[in-house]
Amino acid sequence: MRAKAELWQAGNGGQDMAGESHPVLEARGIVKIFGQHRALDGVDFAVRPGEVHALLGENGAGKSTLIKILTGAYQPDGGEIVLDGAPVRFTDPLNAQGSGIGTVYQEVNLLPNRSVAENLFLGRQPTRFGLVQRHAIVTQATALMATYGLDIDVRAELGSYSVAVQQIVAIARAVELSGKVLVLDEPTASLDRNEVEKLFEVIAKLKARGLGIIFITHFLDQVFAVADRVTILRNGQLIGTRDLSTLTATEVVRMMLGKDLAYGHSSLPVAEAAKGPVKVTFTGLGRADRVAPFTLSLHEGEVVGVAGLLGSGRTEMARLMFGVDTADEGDITVAGKPVKIRNPAQAVMAGFGFCPEDRKLDGIFGELSVRENIIIALQAKLGWFRALQRDEQDEIAGRYADDLDIRAANHDMPVKLLSGGNQQKVILARWLANDPTFLILDEPTRGIDVGAHAEIVRTINRLREEGLALLVISSELDEVVAYSNRVVVMRDRQMVAELHGADITPAVIVAAIADNTLTPEPVT
Amino acid sequence: MKRQALTSALLRPQFAALAAVLFINWLLFPGFFTITWQDGRLFGSLIDVLNRGAPVAILAIGVTAVIATKGVDLSVGAVMAISGAVAAVMVSTGTPASIAIPVALLAGLVCGFWNGVLVTYLDIQPIIATLVLMVAGRGLAQLITEGSIVTFSDPLLSYIGTGALLGLPMPVVIALVLMIVTTLAVRRTALGLLIEAVGVNRSAARFAGISSRLLLLMVYSFAGFCAAIAGLIVAGDIRGADANNAGLWLELDAILAVVLGGTSLLGGRFSIPMSVVGALIIQAMNTGILISGFSPQFNLVVKSAVIILILVLQSPQAGQWISRRFTPLTPPPKRSAE
Amino acid sequence: MSIIKKLALVAGIGALMSSTAYAEGLSGKVIGFSQIGSESGWRAAETSVTRAEAERLGVDLKFADAQQKQENQIKALRGFIAQGVDAILIAPVVSTGWEEVLTEAKDAEIPVVLLDRGIDAPEDLYLTSVASDQVKEGRVAGEWLVANVGDKDCKVVELQGTVGSSPAINRKQGFEEGIAAATNISIIRSQTGDFTRSKGKEVMEGFLKAEGGGADICAVYAHNDDMAVGAIQAIKDAGLKPGSDILVVSIDAVPDIFAAMAAGEANATVELTPNMAGPAFEALDAFLNAGTMPEKFIITESKLYTPTDDPQGEYDRRKGLGY
C-alpha cells in the first residue's frame, strides 16, 4: 500500500501547482528508427501531475511508438526519458510499471476467469505466515472498487462483468501497482456512451488525486470532454502541445491532418439518378444458419450502404455474396449472366472484390511486401502459370499506391509495418488492381484515424463516379449517409428495409434499425 | 544489379556455415578436398558429401514447400521406405524396372496426396495428419517386404542409387535437376508467391481468391513424390529395400535442412536452393564426423552443438548484435520532409 | 584351419543335439509366446523357427505380437495366465517393469522362459533365460581373424552397432578380447553404422577415403551382417575386392551374407541362432515332466561359418526362415 500513500502526497502537491507544476514524466528529443523508417523524430512530450494529457495523431503518426517507449516496451534510439526530474531508462514494461507508470489497453489484459479481487491483487496478495489472506483480499478489493464508484461483488469472475467494469478494474490495478502516471490506450473504443461517462468520472477522480494521465483516443469529442492539454504528432514529428481551452475541434483536426477534412457531416445525400444499368443481382440468396434469403441489385456507379447492429446479418450477407460461406439457395447474375459462386476464388473470377472487416485476420499478408499484397488477387485470378513479372508488379503496385496515397517507405517493405489506414488502402488497392465490377467493403474505416477515414470516404465516392458498384457495410451512420445512393437495413438476420433519397438520414436509419415504424418501404 | 543480388545471396549465413564446416573437415582430414577421377567418375570426400546428402536434399526440396504453407510433413521418411519397398519387390519378382520405378513414384505421390487430403479436407493439423503416415507408412512398407530386406540386382534401379552421369553420382544429378526444375517451377510461375501467401495467412489467401486447397494438395503430393525419389535412391544404393531402416528419422533431418536454409516453421518466405544448402551443411557435418576418427559416442553431441551454433548465428537477434558490434555508429540520415 | 574344424565339429554336435530332441513330453502342452514384433529379419526368423519347433514337438503355441510395446506384452502375459497355459515364452522388449506380471505368473505356477534378452528382475520370477553370449560372438570373430592373417600386420576398421546398444558394446568388447594377443592386428577406425546397410556403406566409404583409398585396410569387422553387406558394396565401388583385398568378418549369419560368401566377397560370420525356442522347449520339457530345474542362463552356441561351410546351401536353407 506504499504506492497509495505516495499517491495521496502527490495529489496534495499537484493540485496547488496545477498548470505550471514540473512534469512527472517527460520525454526529450525521442528518436526511434525501424529499418529505414523514422517512426519518431525528436519528439518532446511531458505529462504533469494532476492533468489529463491527450495524445493525438493519425495512424502512423507515432503515438503507439511513443507510448511503447514511455512504458518500456521499446528502447529509444535517441533522446531521454525523465521521471520526477531524473533521467531513467526503462528496460521493459515491468520495470516501467515498478517505477510508477501503469498502462491500460483497449483489450483488457487481465484473467477473465478469476475473481475481480484476485485480478486486483494477483502477484501481491496480502499474506500472513505465508498464507494468502482470502478474506483480507475481498475486504480490500471491495473498498478499493468503492473508491472508483463501483459497488460490485469482487468475488465474482471478472469476465462476468461488462467491458467497462473490466476496464475500471484494470485501471485500479494499474494505479495501485504504479501510481504516478496512467496511460490509457484507446480505453473507450469498446464502451457505450454511459460506460464512457463512468470511465470519465474515474479519470476525473484520479486526476484530482494528482496522477498524470495520458489519454489516447480516436474520438475528438472525448478529448475535449476530459483532457486538459493535447500533444499532436504527425508522421513521427511533434506538431505541438496546446491547452485545449485555447483550441477548437477544427484546429485540432487541421493540426492532425495538416489540411481540412474533405467531407463534412452536412454533405447532401447522393442522387440516386446518377447510377447506371444493373451490374450485379442477388436473388433469394440465403443460408439457413446465417442470413434469411434476400434480393438485391446493384447498379453501375452505385453505392449501397448496409446498416445494422453487430450480429444483424450484415457481415453474413457479404460473406454469402462473396462465397466465403456457401449459400443454400438463391441465384447470382453479373451483367445479366448467371454465375456460380461457391467460394471466394469464383467470386474473384466473377469480378468481385471484398475488403473484410478484420484486416489482420482475413485481409493482409503481414510478412509479404506491400507490392505482393497489392498484386496477389490479380495473380490469383490470372492463375499459376501467368506470373506477373517483377516490373509489372512494380508498375501495378506503384500505380495504385499513388492513386490511393499509400504511405510506405518503399513497396518492398512488409505490409505489417504500415499503419492500419495504409493497410486498409493496400487491400483496397489489391481489388482495384483486379479491375472489379463489384466491390464489398466491410467496415472500411474501423480502427482508422480521422485523416485516413476521410480519404477512404473520398475514395468510395470516386470509385462510384468511375462506375463501380459498391456495397459498403458501416456502423458510422454519418459516413453511410455521405456516400450511399441507397441504404439497406439488416435486423435479426433479415433485410428489413431499403431506404432511398431523402430517407437516407441518420435518424431514419436508426429508426429502421430499432423498429419498423419509420420504414417507408419494407422489402418484400 | 544482378551481380549485386548474387553477391548478397552468397553472403548469407548458410554459405558461411557450410564453408566453415567444410574448412573444419579439411583441418581434420587434409585430403578432404582431393577429388580424383576413377572408373569414369569423380571420387573424393567432397563428392561423398554431395552424394550422401542427396536423399535429405531431395526430401528437403519437397518439405520446403510444405513448411512454407505453415505445414510440416513427418511422413517423408516412411514414404521413402514405401517407395523403395514397392520398387524392390516388383523388380525382384520379375517386373521390369521401367515399370517398377514409375509405380514407386506414383505410390509416393499417392501417400503425399493422402496427407494433403487429411490436411485440407479434414482440416487435421499437419503435424498430426502426417504423423499417421509416419507410423502407418513404415508398417505398410514392412508388409510389402514381409519384414525382410528385399534385395535385387536390377541394373536400372541400382543405377539410380550408384550410377554416374558425366562423372557425377546419379543421386547428385537427380537432386540437382530436381532443385533447378522445382525452383524454376515456383519462381517462374506464380506458385511460389501463392504458396507463401497461403503460409502467411490462409484465411486472407482465401479472401484474395487463392484456391488454397488445390495448392496444399499439390504441395503435400509433391513432398510425397520427392520422398519416393529419395526412397529409390536409398534402395538403389544398397540394392535392397530395408523397410525397417530406410529413411528412418530422415524427416527430421529434412525439416532441419529447411530451417537451416532459413525457411520459418511459421510459414511464408521460402527458398528451395537454401534448403538444399541446409541439407549439405548437415551432410558435411556427418561426413566430417565419419572421417575425423572421433569415437561415435560424440556424434550426436558434436552435431547438435554445431546446429545450435548455426541457428543462433542465423537468428535476427544475433544479426542485430553483429551489425551493432561491427558497424561504425553514424547517425542515420535526416529524412527530408515529405 | 584346425580351429575352424574343431569349431565346426562342436557346432555340428550342437545342431545334432538340438534336432534329436528328447522333448516328446511337450506334446499337447499349451505354451504362450509373446514376441516383441518383427523389427528385423532375424526377429522374423526367430518367430518362424519357434513356430516350426513347436509344431515339430506337438506344442500348441499361442503367439502374440507386441508391436514393440511393453504394455502389449504385459496384456499378452495376463491373457496367457488367464487361459491357464502350461508355460510362457517371452522376448522382452525392455528390461524393466516386469516384476508385477511375472509375480502373477509365478502365483499361477506358470513357468516363464525369457528369450534372447535379459531383464532386471529377481531371478526367482522366471525359470530360465535363453540368450546368446554377445561377447563370445565378438571373440569368435576376432579369433577367426587372428587365425587367418598369420604374422602380417593387419589394420582393421570396425562398423559398430547403434551407439549404446548392448550388442554394440559386447560385440566390440569380445572382438577386442579375441585379437588382444595378436600384436600385429589393430583397430584403426571405429564408427557406428546403426546396424543398417546404408549406414554401413556410407561409413565404409568414409573409412576408405580417410585411409588412403583403402590400400592400408586389411579387414573390416561389422557388428552385424547387414552393415557388412553395405561395406562390401562400398569396397567394390572403391575399386577393391572385398574378401581378398579387404577381409570381411561379421556377426548374425543372415542369408545375404552367405550369398556374399558364395561370391567370395565375405570371409566369415558368427551365427546368432534364431533357434532360441529349441533350448527353451528342452528346459521346459525337463522341468514340467521331470521337475529338473534348468540352469538360470542358457547360452546358445555362437557358431562360425566360413566359405567352406557350403554358403550357397546355407543361403537357400535360411532364405525360407523369413529373414
mmCIF file with all atom_site columns, C-alpha atoms in Angstrom, chain A residues 130-267:
data_model
loop_
_atom_site.group_PDB
_atom_site.id
_atom_site.type_symbol
_atom_site.label_atom_id
_atom_site.label_alt_id
_atom_site.label_comp_id
_atom_site.label_asym_id
_atom_site.label_entity_id
_atom_site.label_seq_id
_atom_site.pdbx_PDB_ins_code
_atom_site.Cartn_x
_atom_site.Cartn_y
_atom_site.Cartn_z
_atom_site.occupancy
_atom_site.B_iso_or_equiv
_atom_site.pdbx_formal_charge
_atom_site.auth_seq_id
_atom_site.auth_comp_id
_atom_site.auth_asym_id
_atom_site.auth_atom_id
_atom_site.pdbx_PDB_model_num
ATOM 1   C CA . GLY A 1 130 ? 2.874   -17.250 4.070   1.00 0.00 ? 130 GLY A CA 1
ATOM 2   C CA . LEU A 1 131 ? -0.840  -17.883 3.566   1.00 0.00 ? 131 LEU A CA 1
ATOM 3   C CA . VAL A 1 132 ? -2.994  -15.797 1.307   1.00 0.00 ? 132 VAL A CA 1
ATOM 4   C CA . GLN A 1 133 ? -5.496  -13.814 3.352   1.00 0.00 ? 133 GLN A CA 1
ATOM 5   C CA . ARG A 1 134 ? -8.538  -14.516 1.233   1.00 0.00 ? 134 ARG A CA 1
ATOM 6   C CA . HIS A 1 135 ? -10.851 -12.540 3.474   1.00 0.00 ? 135 HIS A CA 1
ATOM 7   C CA . ALA A 1 136 ? -8.492  -9.571  3.587   1.00 0.00 ? 136 ALA A CA 1
ATOM 8   C CA . ILE A 1 137 ? -8.316  -9.567  -0.201  1.00 0.00 ? 137 ILE A CA 1
ATOM 9   C CA . VAL A 1 138 ? -12.088 -9.376  -0.517  1.00 0.00 ? 138 VAL A CA 1
ATOM 10  C CA . THR A 1 139 ? -12.399 -6.562  2.028   1.00 0.00 ? 139 THR A CA 1
ATOM 11  C CA . GLN A 1 140 ? -9.599  -4.535  0.497   1.00 0.00 ? 140 GLN A CA 1
ATOM 12  C CA . ALA A 1 141 ? -10.851 -5.120  -3.036  1.00 0.00 ? 141 ALA A CA 1
ATOM 13  C CA . THR A 1 142 ? -14.397 -4.058  -2.148  1.00 0.00 ? 142 THR A CA 1
ATOM 14  C CA . ALA A 1 143 ? -13.083 -0.881  -0.514  1.00 0.00 ? 143 ALA A CA 1
ATOM 15  C CA . LEU A 1 144 ? -10.858 -0.177  -3.469  1.00 0.00 ? 144 LEU A CA 1
ATOM 16  C CA . MET A 1 145 ? -13.637 -0.594  -6.020  1.00 0.00 ? 145 MET A CA 1
ATOM 17  C CA . ALA A 1 146 ? -15.809 1.727   -3.919  1.00 0.00 ? 146 ALA A CA 1
ATOM 18  C CA . THR A 1 147 ? -13.233 4.494   -4.314  1.00 0.00 ? 147 THR A CA 1
ATOM 19  C CA . TYR A 1 148 ? -13.751 4.058   -8.054  1.00 0.00 ? 148 TYR A CA 1
ATOM 20  C CA . GLY A 1 149 ? -17.511 4.377   -7.600  1.00 0.00 ? 149 GLY A CA 1
ATOM 21  C CA . LEU A 1 150 ? -18.164 0.702   -8.226  1.00 0.00 ? 150 LEU A CA 1
ATOM 22  C CA . ASP A 1 151 ? -20.302 -1.331  -5.854  1.00 0.00 ? 151 ASP A CA 1
ATOM 23  C CA . ILE A 1 152 ? -19.754 -4.848  -7.148  1.00 0.00 ? 152 ILE A CA 1
ATOM 24  C CA . ASP A 1 153 ? -19.194 -8.341  -5.796  1.00 0.00 ? 153 ASP A CA 1
ATOM 25  C CA . VAL A 1 154 ? -15.442 -8.665  -6.058  1.00 0.00 ? 154 VAL A CA 1
ATOM 26  C CA . ARG A 1 155 ? -15.671 -12.432 -5.609  1.00 0.00 ? 155 ARG A CA 1
ATOM 27  C CA . ALA A 1 156 ? -17.387 -12.860 -8.985  1.00 0.00 ? 156 ALA A CA 1
ATOM 28  C CA . GLU A 1 157 ? -15.379 -13.720 -12.065 1.00 0.00 ? 157 GLU A CA 1
ATOM 29  C CA . LEU A 1 158 ? -14.007 -10.683 -13.853 1.00 0.00 ? 158 LEU A CA 1
ATOM 30  C CA . GLY A 1 159 ? -15.345 -11.998 -17.145 1.00 0.00 ? 159 GLY A CA 1
ATOM 31  C CA . SER A 1 160 ? -18.906 -11.867 -15.862 1.00 0.00 ? 160 SER A CA 1
ATOM 32  C CA . TYR A 1 161 ? -18.781 -8.060  -15.796 1.00 0.00 ? 161 TYR A CA 1
ATOM 33  C CA . SER A 1 162 ? -19.104 -5.644  -18.681 1.00 0.00 ? 162 SER A CA 1
ATOM 34  C CA . VAL A 1 163 ? -16.075 -4.412  -20.558 1.00 0.00 ? 163 VAL A CA 1
ATOM 35  C CA . ALA A 1 164 ? -16.432 -1.062  -18.797 1.00 0.00 ? 164 ALA A CA 1
ATOM 36  C CA . VAL A 1 165 ? -16.134 -2.623  -15.343 1.00 0.00 ? 165 VAL A CA 1
ATOM 37  C CA . GLN A 1 166 ? -13.228 -4.745  -16.524 1.00 0.00 ? 166 GLN A CA 1
ATOM 38  C CA . GLN A 1 167 ? -11.633 -1.591  -17.846 1.00 0.00 ? 167 GLN A CA 1
ATOM 39  C CA . ILE A 1 168 ? -12.001 0.129   -14.453 1.00 0.00 ? 168 ILE A CA 1
ATOM 40  C CA . VAL A 1 169 ? -10.615 -2.942  -12.667 1.00 0.00 ? 169 VAL A CA 1
ATOM 41  C CA . ALA A 1 170 ? -7.639  -2.801  -14.992 1.00 0.00 ? 170 ALA A CA 1
ATOM 42  C CA . ILE A 1 171 ? -7.214  0.907   -14.227 1.00 0.00 ? 171 ILE A CA 1
ATOM 43  C CA . ALA A 1 172 ? -7.457  0.283   -10.491 1.00 0.00 ? 172 ALA A CA 1
ATOM 44  C CA . ARG A 1 173 ? -4.845  -2.427  -10.703 1.00 0.00 ? 173 ARG A CA 1
ATOM 45  C CA . ALA A 1 174 ? -2.535  -0.240  -12.775 1.00 0.00 ? 174 ALA A CA 1
ATOM 46  C CA . VAL A 1 175 ? -2.931  2.693   -10.367 1.00 0.00 ? 175 VAL A CA 1
ATOM 47  C CA . GLU A 1 176 ? -2.346  0.501   -7.313  1.00 0.00 ? 176 GLU A CA 1
ATOM 48  C CA . LEU A 1 177 ? 0.764   -1.013  -8.874  1.00 0.00 ? 177 LEU A CA 1
ATOM 49  C CA . SER A 1 178 ? 2.246   2.140   -10.287 1.00 0.00 ? 178 SER A CA 1
ATOM 50  C CA . GLY A 1 179 ? 0.644   5.292   -9.015  1.00 0.00 ? 179 GLY A CA 1
ATOM 51  C CA . LYS A 1 180 ? 2.430   8.133   -10.798 1.00 0.00 ? 180 LYS A CA 1
ATOM 52  C CA . VAL A 1 181 ? 1.397   8.032   -14.418 1.00 0.00 ? 181 VAL A CA 1
ATOM 53  C CA . LEU A 1 182 ? -1.520  6.197   -16.012 1.00 0.00 ? 182 LEU A CA 1
ATOM 54  C CA . VAL A 1 183 ? -1.531  5.519   -19.733 1.00 0.00 ? 183 VAL A CA 1
ATOM 55  C CA . LEU A 1 184 ? -4.969  4.850   -21.210 1.00 0.00 ? 184 LEU A CA 1
ATOM 56  C CA . ASP A 1 185 ? -4.636  3.451   -24.728 1.00 0.00 ? 185 ASP A CA 1
ATOM 57  C CA . GLU A 1 186 ? -7.970  3.701   -26.558 1.00 0.00 ? 186 GLU A CA 1
ATOM 58  C CA . PRO A 1 187 ? -9.916  2.861   -23.397 1.00 0.00 ? 187 PRO A CA 1
ATOM 59  C CA . THR A 1 188 ? -13.304 3.903   -24.790 1.00 0.00 ? 188 THR A CA 1
ATOM 60  C CA . ALA A 1 189 ? -13.173 2.009   -28.100 1.00 0.00 ? 189 ALA A CA 1
ATOM 61  C CA . SER A 1 190 ? -15.470 -0.775  -26.928 1.00 0.00 ? 190 SER A CA 1
ATOM 62  C CA . LEU A 1 191 ? -17.643 1.158   -24.446 1.00 0.00 ? 191 LEU A CA 1
ATOM 63  C CA . ASP A 1 192 ? -21.111 2.607   -24.880 1.00 0.00 ? 192 ASP A CA 1
ATOM 64  C CA . ARG A 1 193 ? -21.997 6.194   -24.010 1.00 0.00 ? 193 ARG A CA 1
ATOM 65  C CA . ASN A 1 194 ? -22.961 5.560   -20.361 1.00 0.00 ? 194 ASN A CA 1
ATOM 66  C CA . GLU A 1 195 ? -19.899 3.481   -19.785 1.00 0.00 ? 195 GLU A CA 1
ATOM 67  C CA . VAL A 1 196 ? -17.752 6.236   -21.256 1.00 0.00 ? 196 VAL A CA 1
ATOM 68  C CA . GLU A 1 197 ? -19.328 8.675   -18.762 1.00 0.00 ? 197 GLU A CA 1
ATOM 69  C CA . LYS A 1 198 ? -18.482 6.317   -15.925 1.00 0.00 ? 198 LYS A CA 1
ATOM 70  C CA . LEU A 1 199 ? -14.915 5.981   -17.119 1.00 0.00 ? 199 LEU A CA 1
ATOM 71  C CA . PHE A 1 200 ? -14.593 9.758   -17.307 1.00 0.00 ? 200 PHE A CA 1
ATOM 72  C CA . GLU A 1 201 ? -15.736 10.058  -13.686 1.00 0.00 ? 201 GLU A CA 1
ATOM 73  C CA . VAL A 1 202 ? -12.965 7.680   -12.704 1.00 0.00 ? 202 VAL A CA 1
ATOM 74  C CA . ILE A 1 203 ? -10.478 9.670   -14.752 1.00 0.00 ? 203 ILE A CA 1
ATOM 75  C CA . ALA A 1 204 ? -11.579 12.876  -13.019 1.00 0.00 ? 204 ALA A CA 1
ATOM 76  C CA . LYS A 1 205 ? -11.061 11.272  -9.594  1.00 0.00 ? 205 LYS A CA 1
ATOM 77  C CA . LEU A 1 206 ? -7.596  10.039  -10.482 1.00 0.00 ? 206 LEU A CA 1
ATOM 78  C CA . LYS A 1 207 ? -6.727  13.449  -11.858 1.00 0.00 ? 207 LYS A CA 1
ATOM 79  C CA . ALA A 1 208 ? -7.795  15.011  -8.567  1.00 0.00 ? 208 ALA A CA 1
ATOM 80  C CA . ARG A 1 209 ? -5.500  12.575  -6.769  1.00 0.00 ? 209 ARG A CA 1
ATOM 81  C CA . GLY A 1 210 ? -2.621  14.036  -8.750  1.00 0.00 ? 210 GLY A CA 1
ATOM 82  C CA . LEU A 1 211 ? -1.944  11.280  -11.246 1.00 0.00 ? 211 LEU A CA 1
ATOM 83  C CA . GLY A 1 212 ? -0.549  12.231  -14.623 1.00 0.00 ? 212 GLY A CA 1
ATOM 84  C CA . ILE A 1 213 ? -2.879  10.657  -17.165 1.00 0.00 ? 213 ILE A CA 1
ATOM 85  C CA . ILE A 1 214 ? -2.000  10.089  -20.815 1.00 0.00 ? 214 ILE A CA 1
ATOM 86  C CA . PHE A 1 215 ? -5.141  9.564   -22.873 1.00 0.00 ? 215 PHE A CA 1
ATOM 87  C CA . ILE A 1 216 ? -5.040  8.143   -26.380 1.00 0.00 ? 216 ILE A CA 1
ATOM 88  C CA . THR A 1 217 ? -8.195  8.027   -28.456 1.00 0.00 ? 217 THR A CA 1
ATOM 89  C CA . HIS A 1 218 ? -9.709  8.497   -31.897 1.00 0.00 ? 218 HIS A CA 1
ATOM 90  C CA . PHE A 1 219 ? -12.720 10.389  -30.571 1.00 0.00 ? 219 PHE A CA 1
ATOM 91  C CA . LEU A 1 220 ? -12.247 14.142  -30.672 1.00 0.00 ? 220 LEU A CA 1
ATOM 92  C CA . ASP A 1 221 ? -15.323 14.932  -28.551 1.00 0.00 ? 221 ASP A CA 1
ATOM 93  C CA . GLN A 1 222 ? -13.918 12.784  -25.754 1.00 0.00 ? 222 GLN A CA 1
ATOM 94  C CA . VAL A 1 223 ? -10.637 14.631  -25.918 1.00 0.00 ? 223 VAL A CA 1
ATOM 95  C CA . PHE A 1 224 ? -12.459 17.929  -25.374 1.00 0.00 ? 224 PHE A CA 1
ATOM 96  C CA . ALA A 1 225 ? -14.617 16.385  -22.662 1.00 0.00 ? 225 ALA A CA 1
ATOM 97  C CA . VAL A 1 226 ? -11.858 15.060  -20.478 1.00 0.00 ? 226 VAL A CA 1
ATOM 98  C CA . ALA A 1 227 ? -8.397  16.341  -21.392 1.00 0.00 ? 227 ALA A CA 1
ATOM 99  C CA . ASP A 1 228 ? -6.542  19.462  -20.229 1.00 0.00 ? 228 ASP A CA 1
ATOM 100 C CA . ARG A 1 229 ? -3.795  19.543  -22.790 1.00 0.00 ? 229 ARG A CA 1
ATOM 101 C CA . VAL A 1 230 ? -3.144  17.835  -26.092 1.00 0.00 ? 230 VAL A CA 1
ATOM 102 C CA . THR A 1 231 ? 0.005   16.791  -27.910 1.00 0.00 ? 231 THR A CA 1
ATOM 103 C CA . ILE A 1 232 ? -0.329  16.171  -31.612 1.00 0.00 ? 232 ILE A CA 1
ATOM 104 C CA . LEU A 1 233 ? 2.027   14.058  -33.699 1.00 0.00 ? 233 LEU A CA 1
ATOM 105 C CA . ARG A 1 234 ? 2.157   13.698  -37.438 1.00 0.00 ? 234 ARG A CA 1
ATOM 106 C CA . ASN A 1 235 ? 4.485   11.407  -39.411 1.00 0.00 ? 235 ASN A CA 1
ATOM 107 C CA . GLY A 1 236 ? 6.751   10.912  -36.413 1.00 0.00 ? 236 GLY A CA 1
ATOM 108 C CA . GLN A 1 237 ? 7.127   14.677  -35.847 1.00 0.00 ? 237 GLN A CA 1
ATOM 109 C CA . LEU A 1 238 ? 5.891   16.730  -32.944 1.00 0.00 ? 238 LEU A CA 1
ATOM 110 C CA . ILE A 1 239 ? 3.303   19.217  -34.259 1.00 0.00 ? 239 ILE A CA 1
ATOM 111 C CA . GLY A 1 240 ? 2.673   20.833  -30.929 1.00 0.00 ? 240 GLY A CA 1
ATOM 112 C CA . THR A 1 241 ? 1.405   20.691  -27.354 1.00 0.00 ? 241 THR A CA 1
ATOM 113 C CA . ARG A 1 242 ? -1.521  23.026  -26.506 1.00 0.00 ? 242 ARG A CA 1
ATOM 114 C CA . ASP A 1 243 ? -4.010  23.828  -23.788 1.00 0.00 ? 243 ASP A CA 1
ATOM 115 C CA . LEU A 1 244 ? -7.320  22.506  -25.047 1.00 0.00 ? 244 LEU A CA 1
ATOM 116 C CA . SER A 1 245 ? -9.121  25.585  -23.694 1.00 0.00 ? 245 SER A CA 1
ATOM 117 C CA . THR A 1 246 ? -7.393  27.582  -26.425 1.00 0.00 ? 246 THR A CA 1
ATOM 118 C CA . LEU A 1 247 ? -8.315  25.270  -29.305 1.00 0.00 ? 247 LEU A CA 1
ATOM 119 C CA . THR A 1 248 ? -11.349 24.403  -31.418 1.00 0.00 ? 248 THR A CA 1
ATOM 120 C CA . ALA A 1 249 ? -12.069 20.965  -32.838 1.00 0.00 ? 249 ALA A CA 1
ATOM 121 C CA . THR A 1 250 ? -11.364 22.191  -36.349 1.00 0.00 ? 250 THR A CA 1
ATOM 122 C CA . GLU A 1 251 ? -7.960  23.452  -35.276 1.00 0.00 ? 251 GLU A CA 1
ATOM 123 C CA . VAL A 1 252 ? -7.129  20.106  -33.719 1.00 0.00 ? 252 VAL A CA 1
ATOM 124 C CA . VAL A 1 253 ? -8.140  18.263  -36.879 1.00 0.00 ? 253 VAL A CA 1
ATOM 125 C CA . ARG A 1 254 ? -6.113  20.657  -39.002 1.00 0.00 ? 254 ARG A CA 1
ATOM 126 C CA . MET A 1 255 ? -3.078  20.057  -36.809 1.00 0.00 ? 255 MET A CA 1
ATOM 127 C CA . MET A 1 256 ? -3.551  16.315  -37.112 1.00 0.00 ? 256 MET A CA 1
ATOM 128 C CA . LEU A 1 257 ? -4.064  16.260  -40.845 1.00 0.00 ? 257 LEU A CA 1
ATOM 129 C CA . GLY A 1 258 ? -2.254  19.347  -41.979 1.00 0.00 ? 258 GLY A CA 1
ATOM 130 C CA . LYS A 1 259 ? -5.416  20.092  -44.003 1.00 0.00 ? 259 LYS A CA 1
ATOM 131 C CA . ASP A 1 260 ? -9.154  20.435  -43.582 1.00 0.00 ? 260 ASP A CA 1
ATOM 132 C CA . LEU A 1 261 ? -11.363 17.387  -43.696 1.00 0.00 ? 261 LEU A CA 1
ATOM 133 C CA . ALA A 1 262 ? -12.684 16.805  -47.164 1.00 0.00 ? 262 ALA A CA 1
ATOM 134 C CA . TYR A 1 263 ? -16.142 15.737  -46.111 1.00 0.00 ? 263 TYR A CA 1
ATOM 135 C CA . GLY A 1 264 ? -18.418 17.188  -43.503 1.00 0.00 ? 264 GLY A CA 1
ATOM 136 C CA . HIS A 1 265 ? -21.413 15.976  -41.623 1.00 0.00 ? 265 HIS A CA 1
ATOM 137 C CA . SER A 1 266 ? -23.625 18.145  -43.739 1.00 0.00 ? 266 SER A CA 1
ATOM 138 C CA . SER A 1 267 ? -22.900 16.592  -47.130 1.00 0.00 ? 267 SER A CA 1
#
